CSV table of C-alpha atoms and ligand atoms in Angstrom, one decimal:
chain,number,residue,atom,x,y,z
A,129,MET,CA,0.3,-0.1,0.3
A,130,ALA,CA,1.6,2.9,-0.7
A,131,ARG,CA,2.4,6.2,1.6
A,132,LYS,CA,-0.3,8.5,2.4
A,133,LYS,CA,1.0,12.0,1.3
A,134,ILE,CA,-0.2,14.5,4.6
A,135,ALA,CA,0.7,18.1,3.3
A,136,LEU,CA,1.3,20.5,6.1
A,137,ILE,CA,0.6,24.3,5.1
A,138,GLY,CA,2.0,27.4,8.3
A,139,GLY,CA,5.2,25.8,8.8
A,140,GLY,CA,5.1,27.5,12.0
A,141,GLN,CA,4.2,26.2,15.8
A,142,ILE,CA,1.8,24.0,15.8
A,143,GLY,CA,3.6,23.0,12.2
A,144,GLY,CA,6.7,21.9,13.2
A,145,VAL,CA,4.6,19.7,16.0
A,146,LEU,CA,2.4,17.8,13.5
A,147,THR,CA,6.4,16.9,11.5
A,148,GLN,CA,6.9,15.5,14.4
A,149,LEU,CA,4.2,13.7,15.4
A,150,ILE,CA,3.1,12.6,12.6
A,151,ALA,CA,7.4,11.6,11.6
A,152,GLN,CA,7.5,9.5,14.7
A,153,ARG,CA,4.0,7.6,14.4
A,154,GLN,CA,4.9,7.2,10.4
A,155,LEU,CA,1.4,7.9,9.5
A,156,GLY,CA,2.7,9.5,6.1
A,157,ASP,CA,5.3,11.5,3.8
A,158,VAL,CA,5.3,15.0,4.9
A,159,VAL,CA,5.2,17.8,3.4
A,160,LEU,CA,5.6,21.0,5.1
A,161,PHE,CA,5.3,24.5,3.5
A,162,ASP,CA,5.4,28.3,4.4
A,163,ILE,CA,6.0,31.2,3.2
A,164,VAL,CA,8.9,31.8,5.3
A,165,GLU,CA,11.4,30.8,3.4
A,166,ASP,CA,13.7,28.1,4.6
A,167,LEU,CA,11.7,27.8,7.8
A,168,PRO,CA,10.1,25.2,6.5
A,169,GLN,CA,13.2,23.2,5.3
A,170,GLY,CA,14.5,24.2,8.3
A,171,LYS,CA,12.8,22.2,10.7
A,172,ALA,CA,12.0,19.7,8.5
A,173,LEU,CA,15.8,19.0,8.0
A,174,ASP,CA,16.0,19.1,12.4
A,175,ILE,CA,13.2,16.4,12.0
A,176,ALA,CA,15.0,14.2,9.5
A,177,GLU,CA,17.6,14.2,11.3
A,178,ALA,CA,16.4,12.6,14.9
A,179,SER,CA,15.1,9.5,11.9
A,180,ARG,CA,17.8,7.3,13.6
A,181,VAL,CA,17.2,8.2,16.8
A,182,ASP,CA,13.1,8.1,16.4
A,183,GLY,CA,13.4,4.6,14.6
A,184,PHE,CA,11.5,6.4,11.9
A,185,ASP,CA,12.1,6.0,7.3
A,186,ILE,CA,9.4,8.3,5.6
A,187,SER,CA,10.2,11.1,3.9
A,188,VAL,CA,9.5,14.5,5.4
A,189,LYS,CA,10.6,17.9,2.9
A,190,GLY,CA,10.6,21.7,4.0
A,191,THR,CA,8.9,23.7,1.2
A,192,ASN,CA,8.4,27.0,-0.6
A,193,SER,CA,6.9,26.0,-2.7
A,194,TYR,CA,3.1,24.5,-3.7
A,195,LYS,CA,4.0,22.7,-6.6
A,196,ASP,CA,5.0,20.0,-4.1
A,197,ILE,CA,1.7,19.7,-1.7
A,198,GLU,CA,1.3,18.1,-5.0
A,199,GLY,CA,-0.9,14.6,-4.7
A,200,ALA,CA,-1.6,14.8,-1.1
A,201,ASP,CA,-3.7,13.0,0.4
A,202,LEU,CA,-4.7,14.9,3.6
A,203,VAL,CA,-4.6,18.2,4.2
A,204,ILE,CA,-3.5,20.0,7.8
A,205,VAL,CA,-4.4,24.1,7.3
A,206,THR,CA,-2.1,26.0,10.4
A,207,ALA,CA,-1.0,29.0,8.1
A,208,GLY,CA,-1.9,32.3,10.1
A,209,LEU,CA,-1.7,34.2,13.0
A,210,PRO,CA,-2.3,33.1,15.6
A,211,ARG,CA,-3.5,35.7,19.3
A,212,LYS,CA,-1.8,37.4,21.5
A,213,PRO,CA,-2.6,38.3,25.5
A,214,GLY,CA,-5.8,40.5,25.2
A,215,MET,CA,-7.0,39.2,21.3
A,216,SER,CA,-10.2,37.3,20.6
A,217,ARG,CA,-9.9,34.4,18.4
A,218,ASP,CA,-11.8,36.5,16.4
A,219,ASP,CA,-9.7,40.0,16.1
A,220,LEU,CA,-7.6,37.0,13.4
A,221,LEU,CA,-10.4,37.7,10.9
A,222,THR,CA,-9.3,39.7,8.4
A,223,THR,CA,-5.3,39.1,8.3
A,224,ASN,CA,-6.4,35.3,7.9
A,225,ALA,CA,-8.9,35.0,6.2
A,226,GLN,CA,-6.9,36.8,3.2
A,227,ILE,CA,-4.4,33.7,4.3
A,228,MET,CA,-6.5,31.2,3.5
A,229,LYS,CA,-8.7,32.8,0.2
A,230,SER,CA,-4.8,31.9,-1.0
A,231,VAL,CA,-3.9,28.7,1.3
A,232,ALA,CA,-7.6,27.3,-0.3
A,233,GLU,CA,-6.8,29.1,-3.9
A,234,ASN,CA,-3.2,26.4,-3.8
A,235,VAL,CA,-5.0,23.1,-2.2
A,236,LYS,CA,-7.5,23.6,-5.5
A,237,ASN,CA,-5.2,23.9,-7.7
A,238,TYR,CA,-2.5,21.1,-6.4
A,239,ALA,CA,-4.8,19.0,-4.5
A,240,PRO,CA,-8.0,19.1,-4.8
A,241,ASN,CA,-9.1,15.1,-4.0
A,242,SER,CA,-7.1,16.1,-0.7
A,243,ILE,CA,-9.7,15.4,3.1
A,244,ALA,CA,-8.6,18.9,4.8
A,245,ILE,CA,-8.4,19.7,8.9
A,246,ILE,CA,-7.6,23.1,9.8
A,247,ILE,CA,-6.8,24.4,12.7
A,248,SER,CA,-6.3,28.6,11.7
A,249,ASN,CA,-8.5,30.7,13.4
A,250,PRO,CA,-11.2,32.1,13.9
A,251,LEU,CA,-11.5,28.1,13.7
A,252,ASP,CA,-15.3,28.3,12.2
A,253,ALA,CA,-14.5,30.9,10.2
A,254,MET,CA,-11.4,29.8,8.2
A,255,VAL,CA,-13.2,26.4,8.0
A,256,THR,CA,-16.3,27.9,6.1
A,257,LEU,CA,-14.5,30.1,4.1
A,258,PHE,CA,-11.3,26.9,2.9
A,259,GLN,CA,-14.2,24.8,1.4
A,260,LYS,CA,-16.5,28.2,-0.2
A,261,VAL,CA,-12.5,28.3,-1.6
A,262,THR,CA,-11.6,25.4,-3.0
A,263,GLY,CA,-14.6,23.6,-3.9
A,264,ILE,CA,-13.8,20.0,-2.1
A,265,SER,CA,-17.2,18.0,-0.6
A,266,HIS,CA,-18.1,19.2,2.7
A,267,HIS,CA,-17.5,16.5,4.8
A,268,LYS,CA,-13.3,16.1,3.6
A,269,VAL,CA,-13.0,19.4,4.6
A,270,ILE,CA,-13.1,19.4,8.8
A,271,GLY,CA,-11.8,22.1,11.3
A,272,GLN,CA,-10.2,21.3,14.4
A,273,ALA,CA,-11.5,22.4,17.8
A,274,GLY,CA,-13.3,20.0,20.2
A,275,VAL,CA,-11.0,17.5,20.0
A,276,LEU,CA,-8.7,20.0,22.0
A,277,ASP,CA,-11.6,21.5,23.9
A,278,SER,CA,-13.0,18.5,24.4
A,279,SER,CA,-9.6,16.7,26.3
A,280,ARG,CA,-9.0,19.9,28.4
A,281,PHE,CA,-12.2,20.0,29.5
A,282,ALA,CA,-11.7,16.3,30.7
A,283,THR,CA,-8.1,16.9,32.1
A,284,PHE,CA,-9.9,19.5,34.1
A,285,ILE,CA,-12.3,17.0,35.3
A,286,ALA,CA,-9.1,14.2,36.4
A,287,TRP,CA,-8.0,16.3,38.5
A,288,GLU,CA,-10.0,17.7,39.7
A,289,LEU,CA,-11.8,13.8,40.7
A,290,GLY,CA,-8.2,12.9,41.0
A,291,VAL,CA,-8.4,9.8,38.3
A,292,SER,CA,-6.9,8.8,35.5
A,293,VAL,CA,-7.6,11.0,32.4
A,294,LYS,CA,-7.5,8.3,30.3
A,295,ASP,CA,-11.0,7.2,32.4
A,296,ILE,CA,-12.7,10.6,31.5
A,297,ASN,CA,-15.1,11.1,28.3
A,298,ALA,CA,-16.6,14.6,27.9
A,299,MET,CA,-17.1,16.6,24.7
A,300,VAL,CA,-17.9,19.6,24.3
A,301,LEU,CA,-19.8,21.0,21.1
A,302,GLY,CA,-20.9,24.8,19.6
A,303,GLY,CA,-18.1,27.0,17.6
A,304,HIS,CA,-14.6,27.9,19.0
A,305,GLY,CA,-15.4,31.0,20.5
A,306,ASP,CA,-15.9,32.0,24.4
A,307,THR,CA,-19.6,30.3,23.7
A,308,MET,CA,-18.9,27.0,23.4
A,309,VAL,CA,-20.9,24.3,25.4
A,310,PRO,CA,-18.7,21.5,27.1
A,311,LEU,CA,-21.8,19.2,27.5
A,312,VAL,CA,-21.9,18.6,31.4
A,313,ARG,CA,-24.4,16.3,31.3
A,314,TYR,CA,-22.7,13.8,29.7
A,315,ALA,CA,-19.4,14.0,31.3
A,316,ASN,CA,-18.4,10.8,32.9
A,317,VAL,CA,-15.6,8.9,34.4
A,318,ASN,CA,-15.8,5.5,33.1
A,319,GLY,CA,-19.5,5.5,32.7
A,320,ILE,CA,-20.3,7.4,35.8
A,321,PRO,CA,-21.2,10.3,35.3
A,322,ALA,CA,-19.0,13.4,36.3
A,323,MET,CA,-21.9,14.9,38.4
A,324,GLU,CA,-23.1,12.0,40.1
A,325,LEU,CA,-18.8,12.3,41.8
A,326,LEU,CA,-18.1,15.8,42.1
A,327,GLU,CA,-21.4,15.2,44.7
A,328,ARG,CA,-20.2,12.4,46.8
A,329,LYS,CA,-16.8,14.6,47.1
A,330,TYR,CA,-18.8,17.6,48.1
A,331,GLY,CA,-21.6,15.8,50.1
A,332,ASP,CA,-23.5,19.0,48.8
A,333,LYS,CA,-25.2,19.5,45.6
A,334,THR,CA,-24.7,23.2,44.9
A,335,LYS,CA,-20.1,23.0,45.4
A,336,ALA,CA,-21.0,20.8,43.5
A,337,VAL,CA,-22.5,22.5,40.7
A,338,GLU,CA,-20.5,25.9,41.1
A,339,VAL,CA,-17.2,22.9,40.9
A,340,MET,CA,-18.4,21.6,37.9
A,341,LYS,CA,-19.1,25.6,36.2
A,342,ALA,CA,-15.2,26.6,36.7
A,343,MET,CA,-14.5,24.0,35.1
A,344,VAL,CA,-16.3,24.6,32.3
A,345,GLU,CA,-15.7,28.2,32.0
A,346,ARG,CA,-11.7,27.6,33.3
A,347,THR,CA,-12.2,25.6,29.3
A,348,LYS,CA,-13.9,28.1,27.6
A,349,MET,CA,-11.1,30.1,28.2
A,350,ALA,CA,-8.6,27.6,28.2
A,351,GLY,CA,-6.5,28.5,24.6
A,352,GLY,CA,-6.4,32.4,26.1
A,353,GLU,CA,-5.0,31.0,29.7
A,354,VAL,CA,-2.5,29.7,27.9
A,355,VAL,CA,-1.8,32.5,25.2
A,356,LYS,CA,-1.8,34.8,28.0
A,357,LEU,CA,1.5,32.9,30.0
A,358,LEU,CA,3.2,32.2,26.5
A,359,LYS,CA,2.5,36.2,25.9
A,360,THR,CA,3.9,35.7,21.9
A,361,GLY,CA,1.9,32.8,21.0
A,362,SER,CA,-1.5,30.9,21.2
A,363,ALA,CA,-1.2,26.4,22.6
A,364,PHE,CA,0.9,24.5,19.9
A,365,TYR,CA,1.6,21.5,22.0
A,366,SER,CA,-2.5,20.5,22.2
A,367,PRO,CA,-3.4,21.5,18.8
A,368,ALA,CA,-1.2,19.4,17.1
A,369,SER,CA,-1.2,16.2,19.2
A,370,SER,CA,-5.6,16.9,18.4
A,371,ALA,CA,-5.4,17.2,14.3
A,372,ILE,CA,-2.9,13.7,14.4
A,373,ALA,CA,-6.1,12.5,16.4
A,374,MET,CA,-8.2,13.1,13.7
A,375,ALA,CA,-5.2,12.1,11.0
A,376,GLU,CA,-5.1,9.3,12.4
A,377,SER,CA,-8.8,8.3,12.6
A,378,ILE,CA,-9.2,9.3,8.5
A,379,ILE,CA,-6.1,7.9,7.4
A,380,TYR,CA,-6.3,4.6,9.4
A,381,ASP,CA,-10.4,4.3,8.4
A,382,GLU,CA,-11.0,4.0,12.7
A,383,LYS,CA,-14.5,5.8,12.7
A,384,ARG,CA,-13.8,6.5,15.9
A,385,VAL,CA,-16.5,8.9,17.6
A,386,LEU,CA,-14.2,12.9,17.4
A,387,PRO,CA,-16.0,16.8,17.6
A,388,VAL,CA,-14.9,18.5,15.4
A,389,CYS,CA,-16.1,21.3,13.1
A,390,ALA,CA,-18.4,19.5,10.5
A,391,TYR,CA,-21.0,21.0,7.3
A,392,LEU,CA,-24.2,20.9,9.5
A,393,GLN,CA,-27.7,20.0,6.7
A,394,GLY,CA,-30.4,20.4,9.6
A,395,GLU,CA,-28.5,18.5,12.3
A,396,PHE,CA,-28.9,19.6,16.1
A,397,GLY,CA,-31.4,22.0,14.1
A,398,ILE,CA,-28.5,24.0,12.1
A,399,ASN,CA,-28.5,24.8,8.2
A,400,GLY,CA,-25.6,25.3,6.4
A,401,TYR,CA,-23.0,26.4,9.3
A,402,TYR,CA,-19.6,24.8,10.9
A,403,VAL,CA,-20.0,23.7,14.3
A,404,GLY,CA,-18.9,21.2,16.9
A,405,VAL,CA,-20.4,18.3,16.4
A,406,PRO,CA,-19.8,15.1,17.5
A,407,ALA,CA,-18.6,12.4,14.2
A,408,VAL,CA,-17.5,9.5,13.2
A,409,LEU,CA,-14.5,10.0,10.9
A,410,GLY,CA,-13.1,7.8,8.7
A,411,GLU,CA,-10.9,7.7,5.3
A,412,ASN,CA,-14.5,9.5,4.2
A,413,GLY,CA,-13.2,12.2,6.3
A,414,ILE,CA,-16.7,12.6,7.8
A,415,GLU,CA,-19.0,9.4,7.9
A,416,ASN,CA,-21.4,10.6,10.2
A,417,ILE,CA,-22.8,13.8,12.5
A,418,LEU,CA,-24.5,12.0,15.8
A,419,GLU,CA,-27.1,13.4,17.0
A,420,LEU,CA,-27.6,13.7,20.2
A,421,THR,CA,-30.8,15.4,22.6
A,422,LEU,CA,-30.0,18.4,24.1
A,423,ASP,CA,-32.4,19.8,27.0
A,424,GLN,CA,-33.5,23.8,26.5
A,425,GLU,CA,-30.2,24.5,28.4
A,426,GLU,CA,-28.0,22.3,26.8
A,427,GLN,CA,-29.9,23.8,23.6
A,428,ALA,CA,-29.7,27.4,24.1
A,429,ALA,CA,-26.6,27.1,24.9
A,430,LEU,CA,-25.7,25.9,21.5
A,431,ASP,CA,-28.1,28.1,19.5
A,432,ASN,CA,-26.2,31.0,21.0
A,433,SER,CA,-23.0,30.0,20.7
A,434,VAL,CA,-24.2,28.9,16.1
A,435,ASN,CA,-25.3,32.7,16.5
A,436,ALA,CA,-21.9,33.2,17.4
A,437,VAL,CA,-20.2,31.7,14.0
A,438,ARG,CA,-23.0,33.5,12.4
A,439,SER,CA,-22.5,36.5,12.9
A,440,LEU,CA,-18.6,35.8,12.7
A,441,VAL,CA,-18.9,34.6,8.9
A,442,ALA,CA,-21.6,37.4,8.3
A,443,ASP,CA,-18.1,39.6,9.1
A,444,MET,CA,-16.2,37.7,6.8
A,445,VAL,CA,-18.7,38.0,4.5
A,446,ARG,CA,-19.0,41.6,4.5
A,447,LEU,CA,-15.5,41.7,4.6
A,448,GLY,CA,-15.2,40.3,0.5
A,449,PHE,CA,-14.2,37.2,1.2
B,620,APR,N1,0.7,30.2,4.0
B,620,APR,C1,1.3,29.8,3.8
B,620,APR,N2,1.4,29.9,5.5
B,620,APR,C2,1.5,31.6,6.2
B,620,APR,C3,1.1,32.0,5.4
B,620,APR,C4,0.5,32.0,4.0
B,620,APR,N3,0.3,33.0,3.3
B,620,APR,N4,1.0,32.9,6.3
B,620,APR,C5,1.3,33.0,6.9
B,620,APR,N5,1.5,31.8,6.9
B,620,APR,C6,2.9,30.9,7.7
B,620,APR,C7,3.6,32.2,8.6
B,620,APR,O1,4.8,32.4,8.4
B,620,APR,C8,4.0,30.9,9.9
B,620,APR,O2,5.2,29.9,10.4
B,620,APR,O3,1.8,30.7,8.8
B,620,APR,C9,2.8,30.6,10.6
B,620,APR,C10,1.7,30.0,11.3
B,620,APR,O4,2.5,29.8,13.0
B,620,APR,P1,2.6,30.2,13.8
B,620,APR,O5,2.6,32.3,13.8
B,620,APR,O6,3.5,30.3,15.0
B,620,APR,O7,1.4,30.0,14.5
B,620,APR,P2,1.1,28.4,15.1
B,620,APR,O8,0.9,28.4,16.5
B,620,APR,O9,1.4,27.3,14.8
B,620,APR,O10,-1.0,29.0,15.0
B,620,APR,C11,-1.3,28.6,14.0
B,620,APR,O11,-3.5,28.3,14.3
B,620,APR,O12,-4.4,27.3,16.1
B,620,APR,C12,-4.3,28.0,14.7
B,620,APR,O13,-4.7,30.6,16.3
B,620,APR,C13,-3.3,29.6,15.9
B,620,APR,O14,-4.4,30.4,13.6
B,620,APR,C14,-3.3,30.3,14.8
B,620,APR,C15,-3.1,29.1,14.2
């Protein structure tokens, strides 16, 4: 079986970590593209020179020429500016939309049959724009946000309950912004509702609700918390790992159920927008969207989040994209 060709558009912080993770897992041959001269070549060389130590023999090539991504099976896009302290993801809209447009035009040219995972922010708008410009089917253009937001939520629950994070299932729906919707009612520890364990821990329902609320808020602001500490950019290890989970499910046709930014056509009562929902990821990209019952409060929170996505996309259209 031929090796997969994976094109990474953007050779910055996330692009570098993605390259290393793909190499170490031998997921496919990597082409790392960036507009900055020598940067992707330097990172590719550095990572390739660890091949003997890490024991991988896939090829890692850095480039400033889009021609090199020709025929890629999978494209992961991180091109664009990251946030600085005090910025919201939406503040990146104008700059990153310009970048995304040029990226999409080139992917349309050189890798129109690829499946694409978009990471650049503001995520929901960037996925929408990429799909619109490339014309690649909606189920093959997927945004990474929910896997990371959910992992952040799960991490906080694990820390709070003093149990292994491996046993936490927690999911975040909605847009990748401050309105995202961590699903408290479905969060569980190996099937045991997280709220039940919190109530037992504190012996008091009000306190348990308060503690959960704090974790929900921290999840929503988790990206900003990292930005504030790093000062010069945004999170990059965890977004890279999250995209790798999606890439593996696609490349190995695992059919994992992951919360991803998917194009909705009536699911959850939403039509014509990219929003974070649980989906089955396999060799065809998004193979199914799994709907679940939301109570009134959860549905209202999701609707609110969708409204934020809607106005972000409207802003982008108003800007001429
Ligand atoms: N084409 C390709 N690459 C570009 C372009 C372009 N037109 N414009 C900028 N880039 C490259 C930059 O040169 C840089 O190397 O995109 C890279 C972005 O890398 P970083 O600035 O290190 O940002 P990173 O932390 O990797 O985040 C990338 O993902 O999570 C989001 O908000 C984050 O939008 C940001 C993106």
